[in-house]
């Protein structure tokens, strides 16, 4: 295997023996094969759109399939086999319908560079032994077993070899990882009934582009920026789905302690799963707690109304082994963020949606959470009430812009010197204490906007307020980056300037592919001077980095003192 798609890539290069996330070589191979299969489906779907054939169900499947390969989503090989088989079935079915409309169904994907052929030849005996499917994913894949599928996946992983163009490969990886993030947001929105066929249309266009060997740097850079632009639309749809269904978040105080009684902990990102669970647990004597990126759910009026929706437990995803072990109830994982469960809680953790781990009980799309509830009732629960303080959440765009006049007056009056957007993904690698120190060192006349699980480095710190405006404003999940963008754009309009001219600095942390597509979204808006850490992506070559520096002045974080001096003077 070779995987470099997350910030924790081994040795800063890539995981080759086993994923730092816990992904095995077999699962990595099946994920690569699924992506290759989706490229074949994309060739047919893109041709279908050319002749006026749009299949909404295939669009939804595409987003789910691509999302399932994002870091910390699904580790179950059997589920990837099912997705690969479905991709093949859908491709052949779509071919017939495209042909009936007069479209082309005979594709010849560009062959692999010769160096890759030689490497594959050494592995499989001869160049001729390399399956035709490796060269052209639009052809049918024979009905083979798991072992053969894994072998096929090994053929279609990341390009290697001296003759491979490193910069082109780097841009293709940025695009592919951006697509994984885009697919995630598109799927989140679709679950809430918000869809735009242009999102899947771009995913097909971009997947097809990754098969080309004649594509140049400029075209790939353009596709990466377009990926960010399309993602803004996806996040807009998701925002509309969340707020249209559950109301606009309001500032809310969330207890960090516990209530005596039975308990269920919900982690991940999915508001609908939480809502369904809250409905099914009413009157059962069970308190529901959030974990990780579910914290902002406490700010939504239609979720706040449940009296047994109590508080927040724990911090970010990478601490779950210790935190879940100590939680005296059941755990429900929605969307991504799962790690290998410890034996001590393996029988009381459940997955749903696209999340999967071999041997962990999975709740299917009927969303009948009875097993989760019954197990929670059998667990000991919290023995007593505890008070561990509280945190504030719910400062999404409506809440912040509702006091925009006070913010503008505070800036003009010199009470607020600068805004810092400090957020993104948290992770386990050293260096992330930078974000804790940064929050502590940012001067008291500055406001910190934060979102995603990066906030857990400082979310419980009392940073005070400026004229009644809290200095720490939790905008929400990584999914709520749209809110942060709308806040920035509204402030720019109010001050009659561009976003880059605002007293606003972006200092971001990244871990997985949602962060990649959010970064591309910021680039598509022309936002400059972003500081990124704790390390730069392993898949960005020096030449590609230079392009980003020249166009957007992106830079790595250094030290808190040096960065603040550069920003504040």
Coordinates of C-alpha atoms in Angstrom, one line a residue:
X1 CA 0.0 0.0 0.0
X2 CA 0.9 3.7 -0.3
X3 CA -1.3 6.3 1.2
X4 CA -0.4 10.0 1.8
X5 CA -3.9 11.5 1.9
X6 CA -3.9 12.6 5.5
X7 CA -1.6 14.9 7.6
X8 CA -0.4 12.0 9.7
X9 CA 1.3 10.2 6.7
X10 CA 4.1 8.1 8.1
X11 CA 7.5 9.9 8.2
X12 CA 5.7 12.8 6.4
X13 CA 5.8 10.8 3.2
X14 CA 3.1 8.1 3.2
X15 CA 2.0 5.0 5.0
X16 CA 3.3 1.8 3.3
X17 CA 3.0 -1.1 5.8
X18 CA -0.2 -0.1 7.5
X19 CA -2.1 3.2 7.8
X20 CA -1.5 5.4 10.9
X21 CA -5.3 5.6 10.9
X22 CA -5.5 1.8 11.3
X23 CA -6.2 1.1 7.6
X24 CA -4.8 -2.3 6.5
X25 CA -3.1 -2.8 3.1
X26 CA -6.2 -4.9 2.0
X27 CA -8.6 -2.1 2.7
X28 CA -6.2 0.5 1.1
X29 CA -6.1 -1.7 -2.0
X30 CA -9.9 -2.0 -2.1
X31 CA -10.3 1.8 -1.6
X32 CA -7.9 2.4 -4.6
X33 CA -9.9 -0.1 -6.7
X34 CA -13.2 1.5 -5.8
X35 CA -11.8 4.9 -6.8
X36 CA -10.6 3.4 -10.1
X37 CA -14.0 1.8 -10.6
X38 CA -15.6 5.2 -10.0
X39 CA -13.4 6.7 -12.7
X40 CA -14.8 4.1 -15.1
X41 CA -18.3 5.0 -14.0
X42 CA -17.5 8.7 -14.4
X43 CA -16.5 8.2 -18.0
X44 CA -19.9 6.7 -18.8
X45 CA -21.8 9.2 -16.6
X46 CA -20.1 12.2 -18.2
X47 CA -21.0 10.9 -21.6
X48 CA -24.5 10.4 -20.4
X49 CA -24.8 14.0 -19.4
X50 CA -23.5 15.0 -22.9
X51 CA -26.5 13.3 -24.4
X52 CA -28.9 14.5 -21.8
X53 CA -29.0 11.6 -19.4
X54 CA -28.7 12.5 -15.8
X55 CA -29.2 9.7 -13.2
X56 CA -29.8 11.2 -9.8
X57 CA -29.5 7.9 -8.0
X58 CA -26.1 7.2 -9.6
X59 CA -25.1 10.7 -8.6
X60 CA -26.0 9.9 -5.0
X61 CA -24.1 6.6 -5.1
X62 CA -21.1 8.3 -6.6
X63 CA -20.8 10.7 -3.6
X64 CA -21.3 7.9 -1.1
X65 CA -18.7 5.7 -2.8
X66 CA -16.1 8.5 -3.0
X67 CA -16.8 9.7 0.5
X68 CA -16.4 6.2 1.9
X69 CA -12.7 6.3 1.0
X70 CA -12.0 9.5 3.0
X71 CA -9.8 9.0 6.1
X72 CA -11.4 7.4 9.2
X73 CA -14.8 6.5 7.5
X74 CA -14.9 2.8 6.6
X75 CA -12.4 0.1 7.4
X76 CA -14.6 -2.9 6.5
X77 CA -13.3 -4.8 3.4
X78 CA -16.6 -6.5 2.8
X79 CA -18.5 -3.2 2.4
X80 CA -15.9 -2.0 -0.2
X81 CA -16.5 -5.2 -2.1
X82 CA -20.2 -4.4 -2.2
X83 CA -19.5 -0.8 -3.4
X84 CA -17.1 -2.0 -6.1
X85 CA -19.7 -4.5 -7.4
X86 CA -22.4 -1.8 -7.3
X87 CA -20.1 0.6 -9.2
X88 CA -19.6 -2.1 -11.9
X89 CA -23.3 -2.9 -12.1
X90 CA -24.3 0.7 -12.4
X91 CA -21.6 1.4 -15.0
X92 CA -22.9 -1.4 -17.3
X93 CA -26.5 -0.4 -16.8
X94 CA -25.7 3.2 -17.6
X95 CA -23.7 2.2 -20.7
X96 CA -26.9 0.6 -22.1
X97 CA -28.9 3.7 -21.5
X98 CA -26.2 6.0 -22.9
X99 CA -26.0 3.9 -26.0
X100 CA -29.7 4.1 -26.5
X101 CA -29.5 7.9 -26.6
X102 CA -26.7 7.7 -29.2
X103 CA -23.8 8.3 -26.8
X104 CA -20.4 6.8 -27.0
X105 CA -19.7 3.8 -24.8
X106 CA -16.3 2.7 -26.0
X107 CA -13.6 4.4 -24.0
X108 CA -9.9 4.0 -24.1
X109 CA -8.3 5.5 -21.1
X110 CA -4.7 6.6 -21.5
X111 CA -2.2 3.8 -20.8
X112 CA 0.1 3.9 -17.7
X113 CA 3.5 5.5 -18.0
X114 CA 6.1 2.9 -19.1
X115 CA 7.9 3.0 -15.7
X116 CA 4.7 1.9 -14.0
X117 CA 4.2 -0.9 -16.5
X118 CA 7.6 -2.2 -15.7
X119 CA 7.0 -2.2 -12.0
X120 CA 3.6 -3.9 -12.4
X121 CA 5.2 -6.4 -14.7
X122 CA 7.7 -7.4 -12.0
X123 CA 4.8 -7.9 -9.6
X124 CA 2.5 -9.8 -11.9
X125 CA 5.0 -11.7 -14.0
X126 CA 4.8 -9.7 -17.3
X127 CA 3.4 -6.5 -18.7
X128 CA 0.8 -8.6 -20.5
X129 CA -0.4 -9.9 -17.2
X130 CA -1.6 -6.4 -16.1
X131 CA -5.4 -6.5 -16.4
X132 CA -7.0 -4.5 -19.2
X133 CA -9.1 -2.9 -16.4
X134 CA -5.9 -1.3 -15.0
X135 CA -5.6 0.6 -18.3
X136 CA -9.3 1.3 -19.0
X137 CA -11.7 1.4 -16.0
X138 CA -14.7 1.7 -18.2
X139 CA -14.5 -2.0 -19.2
X140 CA -16.3 -4.6 -17.1
X141 CA -14.4 -6.2 -14.2
X142 CA -14.8 -9.9 -14.1
X143 CA -16.7 -11.5 -11.2
X144 CA -13.8 -12.3 -9.0
X145 CA -13.2 -13.0 -5.3
X146 CA -11.9 -10.8 -2.6
X147 CA -8.3 -11.9 -3.1
X148 CA -8.4 -11.0 -6.8
X149 CA -10.1 -7.7 -6.1
X150 CA -7.3 -6.7 -3.6
X151 CA -4.7 -7.7 -6.3
X152 CA -6.5 -5.5 -8.8
X153 CA -6.5 -2.6 -6.3
X154 CA -2.8 -2.9 -5.9
X155 CA -2.4 -2.2 -9.6
X156 CA -4.2 1.1 -9.6
X157 CA -2.8 2.9 -6.5
X158 CA -0.8 6.1 -6.6
X159 CA 1.6 6.4 -9.6
X160 CA 5.2 5.6 -8.9
X161 CA 8.4 5.4 -10.8
X162 CA 11.1 7.8 -12.1
X163 CA 9.2 8.6 -15.3
X164 CA 6.1 9.8 -13.5
X165 CA 5.6 13.6 -13.6
X166 CA 5.8 14.5 -9.9
X167 CA 4.0 17.9 -10.3
X168 CA 1.2 16.5 -12.4
X169 CA 0.8 13.6 -10.0
X170 CA 0.7 16.1 -7.1
X171 CA -2.0 18.2 -8.7
X172 CA -4.0 15.0 -9.5
X173 CA -3.8 14.0 -5.9
X174 CA -4.8 17.4 -4.6
X175 CA -7.8 17.2 -7.0
X176 CA -8.7 13.7 -5.9
X177 CA -8.5 14.5 -2.2
X178 CA -10.5 17.6 -2.8
X179 CA -13.1 15.4 -4.5
X180 CA -13.3 13.2 -1.5
X181 CA -14.1 16.2 0.7
X182 CA -16.6 17.5 -1.9
X183 CA -18.3 14.2 -2.0
X184 CA -18.6 14.2 1.8
X185 CA -20.3 17.6 1.9
X186 CA -22.5 16.6 -1.1
X187 CA -23.6 13.5 0.7
X188 CA -24.3 15.3 3.9
X189 CA -26.5 17.7 2.0
X190 CA -28.3 15.0 0.1
X191 CA -29.2 13.2 3.3
X192 CA -31.2 16.4 4.2
X193 CA -32.8 16.6 0.7
X194 CA -30.6 19.3 -0.7
X195 CA -29.1 18.4 -4.1
X196 CA -27.6 20.1 -7.1
X197 CA -26.8 17.9 -10.1
X198 CA -23.8 20.2 -10.9
X199 CA -21.9 18.8 -7.9
X200 CA -21.9 15.2 -9.2
X201 CA -21.4 16.6 -12.7
X202 CA -18.1 18.1 -11.6
X203 CA -17.1 15.0 -9.8
X204 CA -17.4 13.0 -13.0
X205 CA -15.5 15.7 -15.0
X206 CA -12.7 15.7 -12.5
X207 CA -12.5 11.9 -12.1
X208 CA -12.2 11.7 -15.9
X209 CA -9.4 14.3 -15.9
X210 CA -7.3 12.2 -13.5
X211 CA -7.2 9.5 -16.2
X212 CA -5.6 11.7 -18.7
X213 CA -1.9 11.8 -19.4
X214 CA -2.1 14.8 -21.8
X215 CA -3.3 17.2 -19.1
X216 CA -1.1 20.1 -18.0
X217 CA -0.4 22.0 -14.9
X218 CA -2.6 25.0 -15.7
X219 CA -5.6 22.9 -16.5
X220 CA -5.2 20.9 -13.3
X221 CA -4.8 24.0 -11.2
X222 CA -8.0 25.3 -12.8
X223 CA -9.8 22.1 -11.9
X224 CA -8.6 22.3 -8.3
X225 CA -9.9 25.8 -8.0
X226 CA -13.2 24.7 -9.6
X227 CA -13.4 21.9 -7.0
X228 CA -13.2 24.6 -4.3
X229 CA -15.9 26.7 -6.1
X230 CA -18.2 23.7 -6.4
X231 CA -17.6 22.8 -2.8
X232 CA -18.9 26.3 -1.7
X233 CA -22.2 25.3 -3.4
X234 CA -22.2 22.0 -1.6
X235 CA -21.6 23.6 1.7
X236 CA -24.3 26.2 0.9
X237 CA -26.7 23.3 0.3
X238 CA -25.7 21.6 3.5
X239 CA -26.1 24.8 5.5
X240 CA -29.6 25.2 4.0
X241 CA -30.4 21.6 4.9
X242 CA -29.2 22.0 8.5
X243 CA -30.7 25.4 9.2
X244 CA -33.9 24.7 7.2
X245 CA -34.5 21.5 9.1
X246 CA -33.3 22.4 12.6
X247 CA -33.3 26.2 12.7
X248 CA -30.4 28.6 12.8
X249 CA -28.0 28.0 15.7
X250 CA -28.2 30.3 18.7
X251 CA -25.6 30.9 21.3
X252 CA -25.9 28.1 23.8
X253 CA -24.1 27.1 27.0
X254 CA -23.3 23.4 27.0
X255 CA -22.4 21.5 30.2
X256 CA -19.2 19.4 30.1
X257 CA -20.3 17.3 33.1
X258 CA -22.8 14.5 33.3
X259 CA -26.3 13.7 34.6
X260 CA -26.8 10.7 36.8
X261 CA -28.4 8.0 34.6
X262 CA -28.1 6.0 31.4
X263 CA -26.2 7.5 28.6
X264 CA -25.5 7.4 24.8
X265 CA -22.6 9.3 23.2
X266 CA -23.0 10.5 19.6
X267 CA -19.9 11.3 17.5
X268 CA -19.2 12.2 13.9
X269 CA -21.1 15.0 12.1
X270 CA -24.7 13.9 11.2
X271 CA -27.5 16.0 12.6
X272 CA -30.2 13.8 11.2
X273 CA -28.9 10.7 12.9
X274 CA -28.8 12.6 16.2
X275 CA -32.4 13.8 15.7
X276 CA -33.7 10.3 14.9
X277 CA -31.9 9.0 18.0
X278 CA -33.3 11.8 20.2
X279 CA -36.8 10.9 19.0
X280 CA -36.3 7.2 19.6
X281 CA -34.9 7.7 23.2
X282 CA -37.6 10.1 24.4
X283 CA -39.1 8.9 27.7
X284 CA -36.6 6.1 28.1
X285 CA -34.5 7.6 30.9
X286 CA -31.4 8.0 28.7
X287 CA -29.4 11.2 28.4
X288 CA -27.8 11.9 25.1
X289 CA -24.3 13.5 24.9
X290 CA -22.2 14.8 22.0
X291 CA -18.6 14.0 21.2
X292 CA -16.2 15.7 18.8
X293 CA -17.7 17.7 16.0
X294 CA -21.2 17.0 17.3
X295 CA -20.8 19.7 19.9
X296 CA -22.3 22.5 17.8
X297 CA -25.6 20.5 17.5
X298 CA -26.5 21.9 20.9
X299 CA -27.1 25.3 19.3
X300 CA -29.9 24.2 16.9
X301 CA -33.4 25.0 18.2
X302 CA -35.0 21.8 16.9
X303 CA -32.4 19.7 18.7
X304 CA -32.2 21.8 21.8
X305 CA -35.9 21.2 22.5
X306 CA -35.2 17.6 23.6
X307 CA -34.9 17.7 27.4
X308 CA -32.7 14.6 27.5
X309 CA -30.2 16.1 25.1
X310 CA -27.8 17.1 27.9
X311 CA -24.2 17.9 27.3
X312 CA -20.8 17.3 25.7
X313 CA -18.4 14.6 26.6
X314 CA -14.7 14.4 25.6
X315 CA -12.7 16.2 23.0
X316 CA -11.5 15.5 19.4
X317 CA -11.6 12.2 17.4
X318 CA -8.0 11.1 18.2
X319 CA -8.7 10.9 21.9
X320 CA -11.7 8.6 21.5
X321 CA -10.0 5.3 22.7
X322 CA -9.4 6.8 26.2
X323 CA -12.6 8.8 26.3
X324 CA -14.9 6.0 24.9
X325 CA -13.3 3.5 27.3
X326 CA -14.4 5.7 30.2
X327 CA -17.9 6.4 29.0
X328 CA -20.4 4.3 30.9
X329 CA -22.9 3.9 28.0
X330 CA -23.1 3.2 24.3
X331 CA -21.4 5.1 21.5
X332 CA -22.9 5.8 18.1
X333 CA -20.5 6.8 15.2
X334 CA -22.0 8.8 12.4
X335 CA -20.0 9.9 9.3
X336 CA -16.3 9.9 9.7
X337 CA -13.9 9.9 12.7
X338 CA -13.8 6.3 13.9
X339 CA -10.6 4.7 15.2
X340 CA -10.0 1.0 16.0
X341 CA -12.2 0.3 19.0
X342 CA -10.6 -1.1 22.1
X343 CA -11.8 -4.5 23.3
X344 CA -13.2 -2.8 26.5
X345 CA -15.9 -1.0 24.5
X346 CA -16.1 -3.0 21.3
X347 CA -19.5 -4.5 22.3
X348 CA -21.0 -1.0 23.0
X349 CA -19.9 1.0 20.0
X350 CA -22.2 1.1 16.9
X351 CA -21.7 2.6 13.4
X352 CA -24.3 3.9 11.0
X353 CA -24.3 5.5 7.5
X354 CA -21.0 5.1 5.7
X355 CA -19.0 4.4 8.9
X356 CA -17.7 0.8 9.3
X357 CA -15.3 -1.3 11.3
X358 CA -15.0 -5.1 11.0
X359 CA -16.8 -6.7 13.8
X360 CA -18.6 -3.6 15.0
X361 CA -22.4 -3.7 15.0
X362 CA -23.8 -1.5 12.2
X363 CA -27.2 0.2 12.1
X364 CA -28.5 0.1 8.6
X365 CA -30.4 2.8 6.6
X366 CA -33.7 2.0 8.4
X367 CA -32.1 3.9 11.3
X368 CA -33.7 1.7 13.9
X369 CA -31.4 2.4 16.9
X370 CA -33.0 -0.2 19.2
X371 CA -29.8 -2.1 19.6
X372 CA -28.0 1.1 20.7
X373 CA -30.8 1.9 23.1
X374 CA -31.1 -1.5 24.6
X375 CA -27.4 -1.8 25.2
X376 CA -27.4 1.7 26.8
X377 CA -30.1 0.6 29.2
X378 CA -28.0 -2.5 30.1
X379 CA -24.9 -0.3 30.8
X380 CA -24.3 1.2 34.2
X381 CA -24.6 4.8 33.1
X382 CA -23.3 7.7 35.2
X383 CA -23.5 7.1 38.9
X384 CA -23.9 10.7 39.9
X385 CA -24.2 14.3 38.6
X386 CA -20.9 16.0 37.9
X387 CA -20.0 19.6 37.2
X388 CA -17.0 20.1 34.9
X389 CA -17.9 23.6 33.7
X390 CA -19.4 24.5 30.4
X391 CA -18.6 25.9 27.0
X392 CA -20.4 28.1 24.5
X393 CA -21.4 27.2 21.0
X394 CA -23.9 28.3 18.4
X395 CA -22.1 31.4 16.9
X396 CA -23.0 30.6 13.3
X397 CA -23.5 33.4 10.7
X398 CA -27.0 34.4 11.9
X399 CA -25.9 34.8 15.5
X400 CA -22.7 36.7 14.6
X401 CA -24.2 38.9 11.9
X402 CA -27.1 39.6 14.3
X403 CA -24.6 41.8 16.3
X404 CA -22.7 43.0 13.2
X405 CA -23.4 46.6 14.1
X406 CA -21.7 46.2 17.5
X407 CA -18.8 44.4 15.9
X408 CA -18.4 47.1 13.2
X409 CA -18.5 49.8 15.9
X410 CA -16.0 48.0 18.0
X411 CA -13.6 47.7 15.1
X412 CA -14.0 51.3 14.1
X413 CA -13.6 52.4 17.7
X414 CA -10.4 50.4 18.1
X415 CA -11.8 48.0 20.7
X416 CA -11.4 45.1 18.3
X417 CA -8.0 45.1 16.6
X418 CA -8.2 41.9 14.6
X419 CA -10.1 38.7 14.0
X420 CA -8.4 35.3 13.9
X421 CA -10.0 32.3 12.3
X422 CA -8.3 29.5 14.1
X423 CA -9.8 26.1 13.2
X424 CA -9.7 23.0 11.2
X425 CA -9.0 19.3 11.9
X426 CA -7.3 18.1 15.1
X427 CA -4.9 15.2 15.1
X428 CA -2.4 13.2 17.1
X429 CA 0.9 14.2 15.6
X430 CA 3.2 16.5 17.7
X431 CA 3.0 20.2 17.0
X432 CA -0.7 20.8 17.5
X433 CA -0.1 22.4 20.9
X434 CA 0.8 25.5 18.7
X435 CA -3.0 26.1 18.4
X436 CA -3.5 26.1 22.1
X437 CA -0.6 28.5 22.7
X438 CA -1.9 30.7 19.9
X439 CA -5.3 31.0 21.4
X440 CA -3.7 31.9 24.7
X441 CA -1.3 34.4 23.2
X442 CA -3.6 36.3 20.9
X443 CA -4.0 39.7 22.4
X444 CA -7.1 40.5 24.4
X445 CA -8.3 43.1 21.9
X446 CA -8.7 40.4 19.2
X447 CA -11.6 38.0 18.5
X448 CA -11.1 34.3 17.7
X449 CA -13.5 32.5 15.3
X450 CA -13.2 28.8 15.4
X451 CA -14.8 25.7 13.8
X452 CA -14.2 22.0 13.4
X453 CA -12.5 19.8 15.9
X454 CA -9.3 21.9 16.0
X455 CA -11.1 24.0 18.6
X456 CA -10.7 21.3 21.2
X457 CA -7.2 22.5 21.7
X458 CA -8.7 25.6 23.4
X459 CA -12.5 25.3 23.4
X460 CA -12.9 25.3 27.2
X461 CA -10.7 28.4 27.9
X462 CA -12.3 31.5 29.3
X463 CA -11.0 34.2 27.0
X464 CA -13.4 36.9 28.2
X465 CA -15.3 39.3 26.0
X466 CA -15.0 42.7 24.3
X467 CA -18.0 44.9 25.0
X468 CA -20.2 41.9 25.5
X469 CA -18.9 40.1 22.4
X470 CA -17.2 36.8 23.4
X471 CA -13.6 36.7 22.3
X472 CA -14.0 33.0 21.4
X473 CA -16.8 32.3 18.9
X474 CA -17.5 28.7 18.0
X475 CA -18.9 28.9 14.4
X476 CA -19.6 25.1 14.3
X477 CA -18.4 22.0 12.6
X478 CA -16.0 21.8 9.6
X479 CA -19.3 21.5 7.7
X480 CA -20.0 25.1 8.8
X481 CA -17.1 26.7 7.0
X482 CA -19.8 28.2 4.8
X483 CA -20.9 30.2 7.8
X484 CA -17.4 31.5 8.4
X485 CA -17.1 32.5 4.7
X486 CA -20.5 34.4 4.9
X487 CA -19.4 36.2 8.0
X488 CA -16.1 37.3 6.4
X489 CA -17.9 38.4 3.2
X490 CA -20.6 40.3 5.2
X491 CA -17.9 42.2 7.1
X492 CA -16.1 43.0 3.9
X493 CA -19.3 44.4 2.5
X494 CA -19.8 46.5 5.7
X495 CA -16.3 47.9 5.5
X496 CA -16.5 48.3 1.7
X497 CA -13.3 46.3 1.1
X498 CA -12.2 42.9 0.0
X499 CA -11.9 39.9 2.4
X500 CA -8.1 40.1 2.1
X501 CA -8.3 43.8 3.3
X502 CA -10.1 42.9 6.5
X503 CA -8.4 42.8 9.8
X504 CA -8.7 39.0 9.6
X505 CA -6.1 36.2 9.6
X506 CA -6.6 32.6 8.7
X507 CA -4.5 30.1 10.8
X508 CA -5.7 26.6 10.0
X509 CA -4.9 23.1 11.0
X510 CA -5.6 20.2 8.6
X511 CA -5.9 16.4 8.9
X512 CA -8.1 14.9 6.3
X513 CA -9.7 15.5 2.9
X514 CA -12.6 17.8 4.0
X515 CA -9.8 20.2 5.1
X516 CA -8.3 19.9 1.6
X517 CA -11.5 20.9 -0.2
X518 CA -12.1 23.8 2.3
X519 CA -8.7 25.1 1.5
X520 CA -9.5 24.9 -2.2
X521 CA -12.7 26.7 -1.5
X522 CA -10.8 29.6 0.2
X523 CA -8.4 29.7 -2.8
X524 CA -11.4 29.8 -5.2
X525 CA -12.5 33.0 -3.3
X526 CA -9.1 34.5 -3.8
X527 CA -8.3 34.5 -0.1
X528 CA -4.6 35.0 0.6
X529 CA -2.1 34.8 3.4
X530 CA -3.4 31.6 5.0
X531 CA -1.1 29.9 7.5
X532 CA -1.4 26.1 7.5
X533 CA -0.1 23.5 9.9
X534 CA 1.1 21.6 11.7
X535 CA 2.8 20.3 8.6
X536 CA 2.2 20.9 4.9
X537 CA 0.7 18.0 2.9
X538 CA 3.0 15.2 1.8
X539 CA 1.4 15.2 -1.7
X540 CA 2.4 18.8 -2.5
X541 CA 5.6 19.0 -4.4
X542 CA 7.9 22.0 -4.1
X543 CA 6.9 23.3 -7.6
X544 CA 3.2 23.0 -6.8
X545 CA 3.8 24.7 -3.4
X546 CA 5.5 27.6 -5.3
X547 CA 2.4 28.0 -7.4
X548 CA 0.3 28.3 -4.3
X549 CA 2.7 30.7 -2.7
X550 CA 2.9 32.9 -5.8
X551 CA -0.9 33.0 -6.2
X552 CA -2.2 32.9 -2.6
X553 CA 0.8 33.5 -0.4
X554 CA 0.0 30.3 1.6
X555 CA 2.6 29.6 4.2
X556 CA 3.4 27.1 7.0
X557 CA 2.9 28.0 10.6
X558 CA 6.2 28.7 12.4
X559 CA 6.1 29.7 16.1
X560 CA 3.3 31.5 17.8
X561 CA 5.5 34.4 18.6
X562 CA 6.9 34.8 15.1
X563 CA 3.4 34.4 13.4
X564 CA 1.8 36.9 15.7
X565 CA 4.6 39.4 15.2
X566 CA 4.2 39.0 11.4
X567 CA 0.4 39.4 11.6
X568 CA 0.2 42.2 14.2
X569 CA 3.5 44.0 13.7

